[in-house]
Tab-separated table of C-alpha atoms in Angstrom:
chain	number	residue	atom	x	y	z
A	775	MET	CA	-4.665	-11.289	15.712
A	776	LYS	CA	-6.316	-14.140	13.863
A	777	ARG	CA	-4.581	-14.881	10.583
A	778	GLY	CA	-6.673	-14.905	7.477
A	779	ILE	CA	-5.812	-16.588	4.208
A	780	THR	CA	-2.096	-17.353	3.992
A	781	VAL	CA	-0.333	-16.647	0.699
A	782	ALA	CA	3.208	-17.337	1.980
A	783	ASP	CA	4.908	-17.554	5.377
A	784	ASP	CA	5.170	-13.763	5.518
A	785	ILE	CA	2.057	-12.752	3.532
A	786	TYR	CA	-1.591	-13.188	4.469
A	787	TYR	CA	-4.845	-11.299	4.152
A	788	ILE	CA	-8.157	-10.901	5.957
A	789	ASP	CA	-11.339	-10.088	4.052
A	790	ASP	CA	-14.145	-7.992	5.566
A	791	TYR	CA	-11.561	-6.470	7.895
A	792	LEU	CA	-13.743	-3.604	9.145
A	793	ASP	CA	-17.388	-3.698	10.161
A	794	ILE	CA	-19.701	-2.116	7.596
A	795	ARG	CA	-20.160	1.206	9.455
A	796	SER	CA	-16.398	1.697	9.925
A	797	LYS	CA	-15.784	0.753	6.287
A	798	ILE	CA	-18.326	3.273	4.973
A	799	ASN	CA	-17.014	6.036	7.255
A	800	LEU	CA	-13.432	5.410	6.142
A	801	GLU	CA	-14.403	5.275	2.451
A	802	THR	CA	-16.244	8.607	2.818
A	803	TYR	CA	-13.203	10.134	4.505
A	804	LEU	CA	-10.923	8.918	1.700
A	805	ARG	CA	-13.258	10.247	-1.026
A	806	ASN	CA	-13.036	13.718	0.529
A	807	LEU	CA	-9.301	13.672	1.231
A	808	GLN	CA	-6.961	16.193	-0.366
A	809	TRP	CA	-4.474	14.223	-2.476
A	810	ASN	CA	-0.882	15.184	-3.297
A	811	TYR	CA	0.737	14.038	-6.531
A	812	GLN	CA	3.993	12.055	-6.358
A	813	PRO	CA	5.736	11.595	-9.735
A	814	LEU	CA	7.478	8.367	-8.649
A	815	ALA	CA	5.808	5.391	-7.010
A	816	ALA	CA	9.114	3.568	-6.451
A	817	PHE	CA	12.565	3.464	-7.952
A	818	GLY	CA	15.880	1.701	-7.601
A	819	TYR	CA	15.380	-2.050	-7.857
A	820	ASP	CA	14.001	-2.323	-11.377
A	821	ASN	CA	14.998	1.181	-12.433
A	822	MET	CA	17.371	0.832	-15.382
A	823	GLN	CA	19.451	3.855	-14.448
A	824	GLY	CA	19.204	3.146	-10.717
A	825	ASN	CA	18.610	6.709	-9.586
A	826	MET	CA	15.652	8.955	-8.903
A	827	GLU	CA	16.513	11.603	-11.497
A	828	ASP	CA	16.290	9.107	-14.344
A	829	ALA	CA	13.348	7.096	-13.005
A	830	LEU	CA	10.867	9.136	-15.015
A	831	PHE	CA	12.472	7.802	-18.192
A	832	ASP	CA	11.723	4.224	-17.109
A	833	ASN	CA	7.935	4.530	-17.423
A	834	ALA	CA	7.613	4.826	-13.649
A	835	ASN	CA	4.055	5.800	-12.796
A	836	GLY	CA	3.132	8.557	-10.446
A	837	TYR	CA	0.358	8.328	-7.912
A	838	PHE	CA	-1.488	10.461	-5.385
A	839	CYS	CA	-0.983	10.159	-1.648
A	840	ASN	CA	-1.618	11.787	1.687
A	841	VAL	CA	0.764	10.995	4.548
A	842	LEU	CA	-1.195	11.087	7.792
A	843	TYR	CA	1.682	10.048	10.036
A	844	TYR	CA	5.396	9.452	9.514
A	845	VAL	CA	7.871	9.102	12.364
A	846	GLU	CA	11.039	9.683	10.253
A	847	PRO	CA	10.515	13.293	9.081
A	848	LEU	CA	8.284	13.914	12.122
A	849	ILE	CA	4.949	14.303	10.374
A	850	PHE	CA	2.481	14.051	13.224
A	851	GLU	CA	-1.006	15.163	12.338
A	852	LYS	CA	-4.013	14.450	14.477
A	853	LEU	CA	-5.264	11.162	13.121
A	854	PRO	CA	-8.818	11.277	11.827
A	855	GLU	CA	-11.429	9.371	13.809
A	856	GLU	CA	-12.338	7.394	10.670
A	857	ILE	CA	-8.953	5.634	10.651
A	858	MET	CA	-9.090	4.567	14.298
A	859	PRO	CA	-10.971	1.278	13.673
A	860	LEU	CA	-8.012	0.130	11.528
A	861	LEU	CA	-5.561	0.940	14.318
A	862	LYS	CA	-7.755	-0.513	17.076
A	863	ARG	CA	-7.969	-3.838	15.275
A	864	LEU	CA	-4.259	-3.801	14.363
A	865	GLU	CA	-3.132	-3.008	17.950
A	866	PRO	CA	0.332	-1.650	17.021
A	867	THR	CA	2.956	-0.978	19.686
A	868	TYR	CA	4.789	1.358	17.287
A	869	LEU	CA	3.693	3.326	14.227
A	870	GLY	CA	6.220	4.111	11.517
A	871	ARG	CA	3.941	5.535	8.840
A	872	ILE	CA	0.311	5.825	7.792
A	873	LYS	CA	-0.139	6.769	4.149
A	874	CYS	CA	-3.245	6.918	1.982
A	875	ASN	CA	-2.658	6.054	-1.688
A	876	LEU	CA	-4.696	6.744	-4.813
A	877	TYR	CA	-3.643	4.974	-8.011
A	878	ILE	CA	-5.432	5.919	-11.219
A	879	ARG	CA	-6.060	3.861	-14.333
A	880	ALA	CA	-3.001	3.180	-16.491
A	881	SER	CA	-2.332	1.315	-19.704
A	882	GLU	CA	-1.212	-2.282	-19.318
A	883	ALA	CA	2.286	-1.325	-20.476
A	884	HIS	CA	2.616	1.238	-17.668
A	885	ALA	CA	0.583	-0.310	-14.834
A	886	GLN	CA	3.468	-1.807	-12.839
A	887	HIS	CA	5.672	0.194	-10.514
A	888	ASP	CA	9.216	-0.787	-9.522
A	889	PHE	CA	9.768	-3.325	-6.757
A	890	HIS	CA	10.857	-1.707	-3.507
A	891	THR	CA	11.103	-2.225	0.240
A	892	ASP	CA	9.656	0.135	2.812
A	893	TYR	CA	12.538	-0.623	5.200
A	894	ASP	CA	15.705	-2.674	4.679
A	895	GLY	CA	16.414	-5.868	6.614
A	896	GLY	CA	14.636	-7.374	9.583
A	897	ASN	CA	10.961	-7.814	10.221
A	898	HIS	CA	9.006	-4.667	9.437
A	899	PRO	CA	5.286	-5.450	9.412
A	900	ALA	CA	3.027	-3.596	7.038
A	901	MET	CA	-0.681	-3.660	6.395
A	902	VAL	CA	-2.378	-2.412	3.240
A	903	TRP	CA	-6.112	-1.864	3.600
A	904	CYS	CA	-8.024	-1.812	0.312
A	905	ALA	CA	-10.905	0.655	0.121
A	906	ASP	CA	-12.217	-0.712	-3.157
A	907	SER	CA	-12.032	-3.629	-5.543
A	908	ALA	CA	-9.955	-3.145	-8.668
A	909	ASP	CA	-8.251	-5.228	-11.332
A	910	THR	CA	-4.925	-4.923	-9.544
A	911	GLY	CA	-3.118	-5.854	-6.358
A	912	LEU	CA	0.235	-6.291	-4.642
A	913	GLU	CA	3.094	-8.364	-6.029
A	914	PHE	CA	5.901	-9.761	-3.874
A	915	LYS	CA	9.224	-10.775	-5.440
A	916	ARG	CA	11.068	-13.719	-3.911
A	917	ASP	CA	14.818	-14.390	-3.872
A	918	ASP	CA	14.311	-17.117	-6.486
A	919	GLY	CA	12.524	-14.637	-8.787
A	920	SER	CA	9.046	-16.063	-8.231
A	921	ILE	CA	6.143	-13.692	-7.618
A	922	ASP	CA	3.385	-13.946	-5.010
A	923	PHE	CA	0.254	-11.911	-5.783
A	924	VAL	CA	-2.645	-10.689	-3.638
A	925	ALA	CA	-5.595	-9.145	-5.473
A	926	THR	CA	-7.268	-5.919	-4.413
A	927	GLU	CA	-10.704	-6.489	-2.889
A	928	ALA	CA	-12.772	-3.929	-1.009
A	929	ASN	CA	-12.264	-4.106	2.773
A	930	ARG	CA	-9.336	-6.535	2.475
A	931	ALA	CA	-6.346	-6.082	4.781
A	932	ILE	CA	-3.073	-7.463	3.406
A	933	PHE	CA	-0.276	-8.160	5.908
A	934	PHE	CA	3.378	-8.644	4.967
A	935	ASN	CA	6.992	-7.944	5.880
A	936	SER	CA	7.765	-4.634	4.169
A	937	ALA	CA	11.456	-5.603	3.918
A	938	VAL	CA	10.381	-8.080	1.195
A	939	LEU	CA	10.514	-6.626	-2.328
A	940	HIS	CA	6.988	-5.637	-3.303
A	941	ARG	CA	5.111	-3.379	-5.679
A	942	THR	CA	1.660	-2.196	-6.424
A	943	THR	CA	0.081	-2.123	-9.823
A	944	CYS	CA	-2.285	0.497	-11.181
A	945	PRO	CA	-5.726	-0.577	-12.351
A	946	ILE	CA	-6.099	-1.107	-16.085
A	947	HIS	CA	-9.901	-1.207	-16.299
A	948	ALA	CA	-11.092	0.195	-12.965
A	949	LYS	CA	-11.116	3.980	-12.595
A	950	GLU	CA	-8.908	3.953	-9.491
A	951	ARG	CA	-7.531	2.029	-6.550
A	952	VAL	CA	-7.456	3.495	-3.027
A	953	THR	CA	-5.448	1.972	-0.175
A	954	ILE	CA	-4.091	2.819	3.257
A	955	ASN	CA	-0.556	1.608	3.989
A	956	ILE	CA	0.417	1.246	7.659
A	957	ASN	CA	3.983	0.419	8.725
A	958	TYR	CA	3.988	-0.692	12.352
A	959	GLN	CA	5.374	-2.995	15.016
């Protein structure tokens, strides 16, 4: 796959990832999706107590999601036709998880979630497809403490190693942010 704009050796993005028809179909699907509330977006790395039970006391934000596919707990639903253009362009040999995320507006003091990894160690590719533009994005924490940032833009696909510490941020001014997270090989 042709690389887009490189942010770091293991982070890049491609704008206008889907053709306009596929983008509109996928956006319509996401707008009509049933969402499930998750009280914790991430915990552990920046969580003061370091455990899930106490994460709510650390201003951890919840979010809404819908897991379409997850190999670990064996969640295998028939994938909707609207998501197939993402997978066709990605050409994965293995799917670990496909998860739709909906983050709602938060105050600036509570917009950041904890840093986390999707999988520990090794190279675990991930793609986050952004359905809309919002005043937010993905942050990646480096071993030296520096932060790489990729802004949310509609129809942008962000590629990275999900074993790198990363976090999403909730929009502060925009009403919401909708993404699809795909862990693959």
